[in-house]
Short mmCIF file of C-alpha atoms in Angstrom, two decimals:
data_model
loop_
_atom_site.label_atom_id
_atom_site.label_comp_id
_atom_site.label_asym_id
_atom_site.label_seq_id
_atom_site.Cartn_x
_atom_site.Cartn_y
_atom_site.Cartn_z
CA MET A 1 -8.73 -39.64 -22.92
CA PHE A 2 -5.72 -40.33 -20.77
CA SER A 3 -3.36 -38.66 -23.20
CA ALA A 4 -5.56 -35.57 -23.13
CA TYR A 5 -5.02 -35.35 -19.36
CA ILE A 6 -1.28 -35.74 -19.80
CA ASP A 7 -1.39 -32.84 -22.26
CA MET A 8 -3.31 -30.66 -19.79
CA ILE A 9 -0.60 -31.28 -17.21
CA ARG A 10 2.15 -30.67 -19.76
CA ILE A 11 0.67 -27.41 -21.05
CA ARG A 12 0.27 -25.95 -17.59
CA PHE A 13 3.80 -27.07 -16.78
CA LEU A 14 5.13 -25.22 -19.83
CA MET A 15 3.01 -22.19 -19.02
CA MET A 16 4.62 -22.00 -15.60
CA LEU A 17 7.98 -22.17 -17.30
CA ALA A 18 7.04 -19.19 -19.44
CA TYR A 19 6.22 -17.00 -16.44
CA ARG A 20 9.57 -17.43 -14.81
CA VAL A 21 9.61 -14.17 -12.86
CA ASN A 22 6.92 -15.45 -10.54
CA TYR A 23 9.02 -18.55 -10.10
CA TYR A 24 12.10 -16.65 -8.96
CA SER A 25 10.21 -14.45 -6.54
CA GLY A 26 8.39 -17.55 -5.27
CA ILE A 27 11.69 -19.18 -4.40
CA ILE A 28 12.77 -16.15 -2.41
CA ILE A 29 9.44 -15.96 -0.57
CA TYR A 30 9.67 -19.60 0.50
CA ALA A 31 13.32 -19.18 1.47
CA ILE A 32 12.40 -16.20 3.63
CA ASN A 33 9.51 -18.01 5.26
CA ILE A 34 11.53 -21.13 6.02
CA GLY A 35 14.45 -19.04 7.29
CA ALA A 36 12.33 -16.81 9.50
CA TYR A 37 10.28 -19.64 10.99
CA TYR A 38 13.49 -21.60 11.52
CA PHE A 39 14.95 -18.88 13.74
CA LEU A 40 11.59 -18.15 15.30
CA TRP A 41 11.16 -21.76 16.41
CA LYS A 42 14.76 -21.94 17.61
CA ALA A 43 14.05 -18.92 19.82
CA ILE A 44 10.77 -20.44 21.00
CA TYR A 45 12.57 -23.61 22.06
CA GLY A 46 15.33 -21.66 23.80
CA THR A 47 16.78 -24.15 26.26
CA ASN A 48 13.85 -26.58 26.03
CA GLU A 49 14.59 -29.99 24.56
CA THR A 50 11.07 -30.84 23.45
CA LEU A 51 7.88 -28.84 23.07
CA GLY A 52 4.50 -30.10 21.89
CA GLU A 53 5.96 -33.61 21.38
CA PHE A 54 8.57 -32.23 18.95
CA THR A 55 12.33 -32.12 19.45
CA VAL A 56 14.14 -29.05 18.07
CA LEU A 57 15.52 -31.08 15.20
CA GLN A 58 12.09 -32.50 14.36
CA MET A 59 10.63 -29.02 14.49
CA THR A 60 13.13 -27.43 12.10
CA THR A 61 12.74 -30.39 9.74
CA TYR A 62 8.97 -30.05 10.03
CA VAL A 63 9.13 -26.36 9.09
CA ALA A 64 11.31 -27.02 6.04
CA VAL A 65 9.39 -30.00 4.74
CA SER A 66 5.95 -28.52 5.25
CA TRP A 67 6.81 -25.38 3.29
CA MET A 68 8.37 -27.44 0.53
CA ALA A 69 5.30 -29.68 0.44
CA ARG A 70 3.12 -26.58 0.30
CA ALA A 71 4.94 -25.49 -2.85
CA PHE A 72 3.68 -28.70 -4.43
CA TYR A 73 0.09 -28.87 -3.20
CA PHE A 74 -0.68 -25.15 -3.30
CA ASN A 75 -2.71 -23.80 -6.20
CA ASN A 76 -5.24 -21.10 -6.96
CA LEU A 77 -7.90 -23.34 -8.49
CA ASP A 78 -10.59 -21.72 -6.33
CA ARG A 79 -9.83 -18.29 -7.74
CA GLU A 80 -9.52 -19.59 -11.31
CA ILE A 81 -12.87 -21.36 -11.13
CA ALA A 82 -14.59 -18.41 -9.48
CA ASN A 83 -13.26 -16.08 -12.18
CA GLU A 84 -14.38 -18.37 -14.98
CA ILE A 85 -17.82 -18.55 -13.43
CA LYS A 86 -18.01 -14.80 -12.99
CA ASP A 87 -16.89 -13.89 -16.51
CA GLY A 88 -19.03 -16.64 -18.01
CA SER A 89 -16.22 -18.54 -19.75
CA VAL A 90 -17.19 -21.62 -17.74
CA ALA A 91 -20.05 -22.03 -20.24
CA VAL A 92 -17.52 -22.58 -23.02
CA GLN A 93 -15.62 -25.03 -20.84
CA LEU A 94 -18.79 -27.06 -20.32
CA THR A 95 -19.06 -27.73 -24.05
CA LYS A 96 -15.62 -29.35 -24.11
CA PRO A 97 -15.46 -33.16 -24.30
CA TYR A 98 -13.82 -33.63 -20.91
CA PRO A 99 -15.01 -33.11 -17.34
CA TYR A 100 -14.32 -29.52 -16.33
CA LEU A 101 -13.36 -30.26 -12.72
CA ILE A 102 -10.86 -32.95 -13.69
CA PHE A 103 -9.45 -30.54 -16.25
CA LYS A 104 -8.88 -28.02 -13.46
CA MET A 105 -7.28 -30.66 -11.25
CA MET A 106 -4.89 -31.56 -14.06
CA GLN A 107 -3.93 -27.92 -14.48
CA GLY A 108 -3.27 -27.76 -10.76
CA LEU A 109 -1.17 -30.90 -10.99
CA GLY A 110 0.90 -29.42 -13.83
CA GLU A 111 1.55 -26.39 -11.66
CA GLY A 112 2.39 -28.54 -8.66
CA LEU A 113 4.77 -30.79 -10.58
CA PHE A 114 6.54 -27.75 -11.93
CA ARG A 115 7.18 -26.44 -8.45
CA LEU A 116 8.05 -29.87 -7.08
CA LEU A 117 10.77 -30.47 -9.67
CA LEU A 118 12.20 -26.98 -10.05
CA PHE A 119 11.54 -25.69 -6.60
CA SER A 120 10.88 -28.12 -3.75
CA ILE A 121 13.57 -30.65 -4.59
CA PRO A 122 16.44 -28.20 -5.25
CA GLY A 123 15.13 -26.08 -2.37
CA MET A 124 15.23 -29.03 0.02
CA VAL A 125 18.85 -29.73 -0.96
CA ILE A 126 19.84 -26.12 -0.22
CA VAL A 127 17.89 -26.03 3.04
CA THR A 128 19.63 -29.22 4.17
CA LEU A 129 22.99 -27.57 3.58
CA ILE A 130 22.16 -24.33 5.40
CA PHE A 131 20.03 -25.41 8.33
CA GLN A 132 20.21 -28.19 10.87
CA ILE A 133 17.55 -30.62 9.77
CA GLU A 134 17.28 -34.38 9.73
CA LEU A 135 16.13 -36.25 6.63
CA PRO A 136 14.64 -39.73 6.83
CA THR A 137 17.17 -42.48 6.14
CA GLN A 138 14.77 -45.24 5.10
CA PHE A 139 13.79 -45.44 1.48
CA ASP A 140 10.20 -46.53 2.17
CA VAL A 141 9.59 -43.44 4.33
CA TRP A 142 10.49 -41.28 1.33
CA LEU A 143 8.23 -43.35 -0.86
CA ILE A 144 5.18 -43.16 1.40
CA PHE A 145 5.84 -39.47 1.95
CA MET A 146 5.73 -38.87 -1.81
CA VAL A 147 2.41 -40.72 -2.05
CA MET A 148 1.11 -38.76 0.93
CA ILE A 149 1.93 -35.35 -0.49
CA PHE A 150 0.18 -36.39 -3.67
CA PHE A 151 -2.90 -36.92 -1.52
CA SER A 152 -2.23 -33.55 0.14
CA PHE A 153 -2.47 -32.11 -3.34
CA LEU A 154 -5.72 -33.96 -4.04
CA ILE A 155 -7.38 -32.93 -0.78
CA ASN A 156 -6.22 -29.32 -0.98
CA SER A 157 -7.41 -29.11 -4.59
CA GLN A 158 -10.75 -30.63 -3.64
CA ILE A 159 -11.20 -27.94 -0.99
CA ASN A 160 -10.28 -25.38 -3.65
CA LEU A 161 -12.85 -26.81 -6.07
CA LEU A 162 -15.56 -26.59 -3.42
CA THR A 163 -14.62 -23.02 -2.52
CA GLY A 164 -14.44 -21.98 -6.17
CA MET A 165 -17.74 -23.60 -7.11
CA PHE A 166 -19.42 -21.56 -4.42
CA ALA A 167 -19.33 -18.73 -6.97
CA PHE A 168 -22.20 -20.50 -8.75
CA PHE A 169 -24.47 -19.72 -5.84
CA VAL A 170 -23.35 -16.31 -4.59
CA GLU A 171 -22.22 -13.30 -6.56
CA ASN A 172 -19.10 -12.73 -4.52
CA ASN A 173 -17.19 -15.54 -2.85
CA GLU A 174 -14.10 -13.43 -2.17
CA GLY A 175 -14.57 -13.61 1.59
CA LEU A 176 -14.95 -17.37 1.55
CA MET A 177 -11.81 -17.79 -0.54
CA ARG A 178 -9.80 -15.66 1.83
CA PHE A 179 -11.17 -17.50 4.80
CA LYS A 180 -10.29 -20.83 3.20
CA ARG A 181 -6.74 -19.66 2.67
CA ILE A 182 -6.36 -18.79 6.34
CA ALA A 183 -8.00 -22.04 7.40
CA VAL A 184 -5.71 -24.20 5.27
CA ASP A 185 -2.49 -22.54 6.43
CA LEU A 186 -3.50 -22.50 10.07
CA PHE A 187 -5.48 -25.72 10.57
CA SER A 188 -3.31 -27.88 8.34
CA GLY A 189 -0.43 -27.41 10.78
CA LEU A 190 1.76 -25.37 8.44
CA ILE A 191 2.12 -22.40 10.79
CA ILE A 192 1.94 -24.40 14.02
CA PRO A 193 1.99 -28.22 14.25
CA ILE A 194 -1.34 -29.54 15.51
CA SER A 195 0.22 -31.16 18.59
CA PHE A 196 0.92 -27.60 19.85
CA PHE A 197 -2.76 -26.68 19.85
CA PRO A 198 -4.75 -26.84 23.09
CA GLY A 199 -6.39 -30.25 23.65
CA TRP A 200 -9.91 -29.22 22.70
CA ALA A 201 -8.68 -27.66 19.45
CA GLN A 202 -6.76 -30.82 18.58
CA LYS A 203 -9.96 -32.83 19.07
CA VAL A 204 -11.84 -30.51 16.70
CA LEU A 205 -9.09 -30.53 14.08
CA GLU A 206 -8.98 -34.33 14.07
CA TRP A 207 -12.44 -34.21 12.56
CA LEU A 208 -11.51 -31.76 9.80
CA PRO A 209 -9.77 -32.49 6.50
CA PHE A 210 -7.05 -29.83 6.92
CA GLN A 211 -4.64 -31.92 9.03
CA ALA A 212 -4.43 -34.38 6.13
CA ILE A 213 -2.82 -31.67 4.00
CA THR A 214 0.31 -30.81 5.99
CA TYR A 215 0.40 -32.30 9.47
CA LEU A 216 0.07 -35.99 8.60
CA PRO A 217 2.65 -36.19 5.78
CA ALA A 218 5.10 -33.92 7.63
CA SER A 219 4.73 -36.05 10.78
CA VAL A 220 5.68 -39.13 8.78
CA PHE A 221 8.63 -37.33 7.22
CA THR A 222 10.00 -36.12 10.56
CA GLY A 223 9.79 -39.62 11.99
CA ARG A 224 7.23 -38.74 14.64
CA VAL A 225 4.84 -41.25 13.17
CA VAL A 226 6.39 -44.68 12.60
CA GLY A 227 5.39 -48.28 11.86
CA ASN A 228 1.74 -49.07 11.42
CA ALA A 229 0.75 -45.56 12.44
CA ILE A 230 2.05 -44.44 9.02
CA TYR A 231 -0.63 -46.50 7.35
CA ASN A 232 -3.28 -45.08 9.67
CA ALA A 233 -2.21 -41.57 8.66
CA PHE A 234 -2.39 -42.56 5.02
CA ILE A 235 -5.84 -44.10 5.45
CA VAL A 236 -7.07 -40.83 6.96
CA GLN A 237 -5.93 -39.06 3.79
CA VAL A 238 -7.62 -41.59 1.52
CA PHE A 239 -10.78 -41.30 3.59
CA TRP A 240 -10.89 -37.52 3.14
CA PHE A 241 -10.20 -37.79 -0.56
CA VAL A 242 -13.14 -40.14 -1.02
CA PHE A 243 -15.37 -38.28 1.39
CA LEU A 244 -14.80 -34.87 -0.23
CA SER A 245 -15.60 -36.25 -3.67
CA VAL A 246 -19.25 -36.62 -2.64
CA PRO A 247 -20.13 -32.95 -2.02
CA ILE A 248 -18.09 -31.95 -5.08
CA TYR A 249 -20.15 -34.27 -7.25
CA VAL A 250 -23.45 -33.15 -5.76
CA ILE A 251 -22.68 -29.44 -5.92
CA TRP A 252 -21.39 -29.75 -9.46
CA LYS A 253 -24.64 -31.41 -10.57
CA MET A 254 -26.67 -28.72 -8.84
CA ALA A 255 -24.51 -25.91 -10.20
CA ARG A 256 -24.70 -27.02 -13.81
CA ARG A 257 -28.44 -26.91 -13.62
CA ARG A 258 -28.59 -23.40 -12.23
CA LEU A 259 -25.75 -21.82 -14.19
CA VAL A 260 -26.76 -18.40 -15.44
CA VAL A 261 -24.21 -16.57 -17.55
CA GLN A 262 -24.75 -12.85 -17.41
CA GLY A 263 -24.30 -10.81 -20.57
CA GLY A 264 -21.97 -12.22 -23.21
CA MET B 1 -7.68 23.22 1.96
CA TYR B 2 -8.00 22.22 -1.66
CA TYR B 3 -6.84 18.68 -0.90
CA ALA B 4 -9.05 18.50 2.17
CA SER B 5 -12.15 19.17 0.09
CA ILE B 6 -11.25 16.55 -2.55
CA PHE B 7 -10.52 14.15 0.27
CA THR B 8 -13.99 14.63 1.76
CA ASP B 9 -15.61 14.12 -1.63
CA TYR B 10 -13.67 10.95 -2.32
CA PHE B 11 -14.47 9.70 1.16
CA LYS B 12 -18.19 10.23 0.56
CA THR B 13 -17.99 8.37 -2.75
CA TYR B 14 -16.12 5.58 -0.99
CA LEU B 15 -18.85 5.23 1.61
CA LYS B 16 -21.56 5.21 -1.06
CA THR B 17 -19.87 2.51 -3.13
CA ARG B 18 -19.08 0.34 -0.15
CA MET B 19 -22.51 0.68 1.39
CA THR B 20 -24.13 -0.53 -1.81
CA TYR B 21 -22.82 -4.02 -1.06
CA ARG B 22 -22.98 -4.08 2.70
CA ALA B 23 -22.56 -7.82 3.11
CA ASP B 24 -19.43 -7.81 0.93
CA PHE B 25 -18.05 -4.93 2.90
CA LEU B 26 -18.62 -6.68 6.20
CA ILE B 27 -17.13 -9.95 5.02
CA GLU B 28 -14.06 -8.18 3.73
CA VAL B 29 -13.48 -6.35 7.00
CA VAL B 30 -13.93 -9.55 9.00
CA THR B 31 -11.68 -11.73 6.82
CA ASP B 32 -9.00 -9.04 6.75
CA LEU B 33 -9.02 -8.96 10.52
CA LEU B 34 -9.01 -12.76 10.75
CA PHE B 35 -6.04 -12.85 8.43
CA GLN B 36 -4.10 -10.57 10.73
CA LEU B 37 -5.28 -12.41 13.82
CA THR B 38 -3.76 -15.73 12.67
CA ASN B 39 -0.47 -14.28 13.85
CA LEU B 40 -2.00 -13.44 17.19
CA PHE B 41 -3.10 -17.05 17.35
CA PHE B 42 0.46 -18.12 16.64
CA ILE B 43 1.74 -16.12 19.60
CA LEU B 44 -0.96 -17.40 21.92
CA VAL B 45 -0.40 -21.06 21.01
CA VAL B 46 3.37 -20.80 21.25
CA PHE B 47 3.15 -19.32 24.72
CA LEU B 48 1.11 -22.30 25.88
CA HIS B 49 4.41 -24.16 25.76
CA THR B 50 7.00 -21.62 26.88
CA ASN B 51 7.14 -18.41 28.96
CA SER B 52 9.67 -16.56 26.92
CA LEU B 53 10.54 -16.04 23.30
CA GLY B 54 14.14 -14.93 23.12
CA GLY B 55 13.74 -13.16 26.48
CA TRP B 56 10.37 -11.58 25.71
CA SER B 57 7.24 -12.45 27.67
CA ILE B 58 3.80 -13.07 26.18
CA TYR B 59 2.52 -9.61 27.12
CA GLU B 60 5.55 -7.95 25.61
CA MET B 61 4.99 -9.95 22.42
CA LEU B 62 1.32 -8.96 22.42
CA PHE B 63 2.30 -5.37 22.94
CA ILE B 64 4.59 -5.44 19.90
CA TYR B 65 1.91 -7.25 17.93
CA GLY B 66 -0.71 -4.64 18.85
CA TYR B 67 1.64 -1.82 17.93
CA PHE B 68 2.44 -3.53 14.61
CA MET B 69 -1.24 -3.50 13.65
CA ILE B 70 -1.68 0.27 14.16
CA PRO B 71 0.68 1.66 11.48
CA TYR B 72 -0.16 -1.26 9.22
CA GLY B 73 -3.85 -0.32 9.25
CA VAL B 74 -3.10 3.35 8.61
CA PHE B 75 -0.76 2.43 5.78
CA THR B 76 -3.29 0.12 4.08
CA CYS B 77 -5.89 2.81 4.42
CA PHE B 78 -3.91 5.52 2.64
CA LEU B 79 -0.79 4.36 0.91
CA ASN B 80 -1.57 0.87 -0.32
CA LEU B 81 -0.88 0.72 -4.07
CA TRP B 82 -1.20 -3.07 -4.45
CA GLY B 83 -1.73 -4.09 -8.08
CA PHE B 84 -0.67 -0.67 -9.39
CA ASN B 85 1.16 -2.16 -12.38
CA GLU B 86 -1.83 -4.16 -13.62
CA ARG B 87 -4.44 -1.53 -12.95
CA TYR B 88 -2.66 1.66 -13.91
CA ILE B 89 0.25 0.88 -16.22
CA VAL B 90 -1.02 -2.09 -18.23
CA LYS B 91 -4.52 -0.67 -18.59
CA GLY B 92 -3.26 2.83 -19.32
CA GLU B 93 -5.11 4.38 -16.39
CA MET B 94 -1.96 6.27 -15.41
CA ASP B 95 -2.54 8.61 -18.37
CA ARG B 96 -5.81 9.67 -16.82
CA ILE B 97 -4.17 10.23 -13.43
CA LEU B 98 -1.58 12.53 -14.99
CA THR B 99 -4.24 14.77 -16.52
CA ARG B 100 -5.84 15.41 -13.13
CA PRO B 101 -5.00 18.64 -11.31
CA ALA B 102 -4.01 16.98 -8.04
CA HIS B 103 -0.47 15.62 -7.64
CA ASN B 104 -0.45 12.17 -9.23
CA LEU B 105 0.44 10.36 -6.02
CA VAL B 106 -2.29 12.16 -4.08
CA GLN B 107 -4.76 11.31 -6.82
CA LEU B 108 -3.77 7.64 -6.56
CA VAL B 109 -4.05 7.67 -2.80
CA LEU B 110 -7.53 9.16 -3.03
CA GLU B 111 -8.69 6.58 -5.54
CA ASN B 112 -7.33 3.66 -3.56
CA MET B 113 -8.02 4.64 0.01
CA ASP B 114 -9.60 2.00 2.15
CA PRO B 115 -10.73 3.37 5.52
CA ALA B 116 -12.09 -0.07 6.45
CA SER B 117 -8.56 -1.18 7.25
CA LEU B 118 -8.53 1.25 10.17
CA PHE B 119 -10.52 -1.38 12.05
CA GLY B 120 -7.24 -3.27 12.14
CA SER B 121 -5.53 -0.30 13.75
CA LEU B 122 -8.27 -0.09 16.34
CA THR B 123 -7.96 -3.81 17.11
CA GLY B 124 -4.20 -3.37 17.43
CA PHE B 125 -4.67 -0.47 19.80
CA ILE B 126 -6.97 -2.56 21.99
CA ILE B 127 -4.52 -5.49 22.04
CA MET B 128 -1.70 -3.12 22.91
CA GLY B 129 -3.74 -1.58 25.71
CA TYR B 130 -4.65 -5.00 27.05
CA ALA B 131 -0.99 -6.05 27.07
CA TRP B 132 -0.02 -2.77 28.75
CA LEU B 133 -2.37 -3.47 31.65
CA HIS B 134 -0.51 -6.71 32.33
CA LEU B 135 2.94 -5.23 32.02
CA ASP B 136 4.77 -3.54 34.81
CA VAL B 137 6.07 -0.55 32.87
CA SER B 138 6.04 3.06 33.85
CA PHE B 139 3.69 5.47 32.13
CA VAL B 140 5.12 8.89 31.39
CA TRP B 141 3.11 11.94 30.28
CA TYR B 142 4.85 12.09 26.91
CA ASP B 143 4.16 8.41 26.01
CA PRO B 144 1.00 9.13 23.97
CA PHE B 145 2.85 11.78 21.96
CA VAL B 146 5.78 9.47 21.36
CA LEU B 147 3.30 6.79 20.24
CA ILE B 148 1.81 9.14 17.64
CA LEU B 149 5.29 10.09 16.47
CA MET B 150 6.30 6.40 16.22
CA VAL B 151 3.16 5.47 14.30
CA ILE B 152 3.76 8.31 11.83
CA GLY B 153 7.36 7.13 11.41
CA SER B 154 6.29 3.53 10.83
CA VAL B 155 3.62 4.55 8.32
CA LEU B 156 6.24 6.57 6.43
CA ILE B 157 8.51 3.52 6.33
CA TYR B 158 5.76 1.38 4.84
CA GLY B 159 4.88 4.19 2.45
CA GLY B 160 8.48 4.79 1.41
CA VAL B 161 9.30 1.13 0.81
CA TYR B 162 6.12 0.39 -1.13
CA ILE B 163 6.17 3.60 -3.18
CA LEU B 164 9.75 2.77 -4.10
CA ILE B 165 8.83 -0.77 -5.13
CA THR B 166 5.70 0.37 -6.96
CA SER B 167 7.61 2.98 -8.94
CA LEU B 168 9.72 0.17 -10.42
CA SER B 169 6.67 -0.33 -12.67
CA PHE B 170 7.73 2.82 -14.52
CA PHE B 171 11.15 1.39 -15.28
CA SER B 172 10.16 -2.13 -16.27
CA ASP B 173 6.74 -2.97 -17.65
CA SER B 174 6.85 -6.67 -16.85
CA PRO B 175 5.54 -7.77 -13.46
CA THR B 176 8.38 -8.32 -11.02
CA GLY B 177 6.75 -10.21 -8.18
CA ILE B 178 8.73 -8.10 -5.75
CA THR B 179 5.70 -6.68 -3.97
CA PRO B 180 4.40 -10.02 -2.60
CA MET B 181 7.95 -10.79 -1.54
CA ILE B 182 8.30 -7.60 0.48
CA TRP B 183 4.82 -8.19 1.85
CA ASN B 184 6.07 -11.47 3.25
CA ILE B 185 9.18 -9.96 4.79
CA GLN B 186 7.37 -7.18 6.63
CA ASN B 187 5.66 -9.67 8.94
CA TYR B 188 8.93 -10.63 10.55
CA GLY B 189 9.40 -7.12 11.93
CA ARG B 190 7.04 -7.86 14.77
CA TYR B 191 9.27 -10.48 16.36
CA PRO B 192 12.32 -9.50 18.42
CA VAL B 193 15.05 -9.11 15.78
CA ASP B 194 17.71 -10.57 18.05
CA ILE B 195 16.35 -14.06 17.43
CA TYR B 196 17.36 -13.95 13.77
CA ASN B 197 20.88 -14.33 12.43
CA LYS B 198 23.00 -11.28 11.59
CA VAL B 199 22.03 -11.10 7.91
CA ILE B 200 18.29 -11.07 8.58
CA LYS B 201 18.69 -8.65 11.48
CA PHE B 202 20.72 -6.23 9.36
CA THR B 203 18.19 -6.45 6.51
CA LEU B 204 15.25 -5.80 8.80
CA THR B 205 17.00 -2.87 10.45
CA TRP B 206 18.61 -0.98 7.59
CA LEU B 207 17.67 -2.36 4.14
CA LEU B 208 13.99 -3.10 4.49
CA PRO B 209 13.55 -1.51 7.89
CA PHE B 210 10.50 -3.45 8.98
CA ALA B 211 11.88 -3.84 12.48
CA PHE B 212 10.97 -0.14 12.73
CA VAL B 213 7.30 -0.88 12.14
CA GLY B 214 7.15 -3.32 15.03
CA VAL B 215 9.72 -4.35 17.57
CA TYR B 216 11.92 -1.20 17.78
CA PRO B 217 9.25 1.47 18.26
CA ALA B 218 7.25 -0.81 20.56
CA SER B 219 10.26 -1.47 22.74
CA PHE B 220 10.47 2.25 23.54
CA PHE B 221 7.54 1.74 25.92
CA LEU B 222 8.73 -1.59 27.30
CA ASP B 223 12.03 -0.60 28.97
CA LYS B 224 13.85 -3.42 27.16
CA ASP B 225 17.54 -3.58 26.42
CA ILE B 226 17.01 -1.87 23.07
CA PRO B 227 17.95 1.73 23.98
CA GLN B 228 15.11 4.25 23.80
CA GLY B 229 17.30 6.49 21.68
CA PHE B 230 17.51 3.76 19.07
CA ALA B 231 13.71 3.34 19.10
CA LEU B 232 13.41 7.07 18.53
CA LEU B 233 15.16 6.63 15.19
CA THR B 234 11.80 5.38 13.87
CA PRO B 235 10.56 8.78 12.59
CA VAL B 236 14.03 9.54 11.17
CA VAL B 237 14.17 6.26 9.27
CA GLY B 238 10.59 6.95 8.17
CA ILE B 239 11.44 10.35 6.73
CA VAL B 240 14.56 9.02 5.00
CA PHE B 241 12.78 6.08 3.37
CA PHE B 242 9.73 8.10 2.42
CA SER B 243 11.92 10.75 0.79
CA ILE B 244 13.81 8.11 -1.21
CA GLY B 245 10.54 6.47 -2.27
CA PHE B 246 9.00 9.79 -3.27
CA MET B 247 12.11 10.83 -5.22
CA VAL B 248 12.28 7.59 -7.19
CA TRP B 249 8.55 7.84 -7.81
CA ASN B 250 8.92 11.31 -9.34
CA ILE B 251 11.83 10.18 -11.51
CA GLY B 252 9.66 7.25 -12.63
CA VAL B 253 6.67 9.43 -13.47
CA ASN B 254 8.92 11.67 -15.57
CA ARG B 255 10.14 8.65 -17.50
CA TYR B 256 6.61 7.36 -18.02
CA LYS B 257 5.68 7.59 -21.68
CA GLY B 258 2.07 6.46 -21.53
CA ALA B 259 0.39 3.26 -22.58
CA GLY B 260 0.76 2.22 -26.23
CA SER B 261 -1.86 2.72 -28.95
#
């Protein structure tokens, strides 16, 4: 069983390798975004030393590392699942001897690993050379950060599974998928770190899973969260991973029972 | 006259198709707007912590932002050819377009028009008006006319750049991924270009002139240190880029040999 999962990851990895054009343009898009936000934040800081609990150096590092982390955790599982539900091919998938949702997660992981190895890591090296950013010096910070972005991947993918599975219940979940995309980029702290939000918004976001995707791991990486607080941040991620598994399981059970494949 | 009558007919068909799925239509309009408003949110949150972004105040930033939304909405309504390669080249639909009596580009525009995106323009206009009320800038009788001229210029820039990029589909049949890239770049035209380094500033001014769909034309009304004469280049740049785009498009269509089998 385990080797089957490894193969799913491997095949998606190779598939990504085959569609290299998207890979090149992806690199340029991320480079543009990091570059533009870098200058934008520099201008926002102006002569200020710290804003929203961030120093300039922490902010530029935050921008770089959160975009690079996004390259790893980002995937389109929601759209893939919704399409397979709409065109009915999900019915074929259900006959396969492995759990469909885990299969999708593995595909997402293959995609993520591809971008991590060929994109985030070389990208981070280049960004470090061009821009003023500060990398953590302690080895264990790197280690916990790696574990944390793996959980970012899990939580983001879980949200994608939930959004995608919605297609079982409505005929068009396009709006929901778009809304999810906005919510993840905005509420995860990718566009603006959560400590910049007004107090009431911070309180609300603390109770949502999005901060676990970008804000928490990037805060550890930039050294804003140190010592035992690192473990607290990690526990929040684990909590959301476990907590989100429940609705996925329930909805999946419900959906299988009411699956109607049109035509075919 | 001829085009006006086809336009009306296509518009009626559009309304009929969209009104069949009202809920979908509404959701799409709302999420589109939300997507654009995330950037408004960015500006608002940032200005909770500072009073100036590279020398520009919050109301000036809002003004640029509002302006940015107007041509963008008009462009998405009429000239948006997103997914052209997949829908028209790969599926062979372009052959059908070429047999129609209307000019192929007009035919494409008619088939793809999306008047719902004009809600974005309206929202932008309201934001711009709101910012104006808080700014201490003079109002001159010719401002509304200049605004129309600027918006037309900006729309032509969008149109020119995207028609140029889309026509690459005629030269290479594999997807290039350039369109999403350009789509990303255009968003940076609504921030004051002086904050970027020289390379980015030059690119946004002359190569992919997205500063002319946001900060430059908007600054005409704001009495900033960007000279008004420079802002008035917007329609000129628009005409130049649209002409280039249209020329390359026509060359591409002439090279087009049709879908296989």
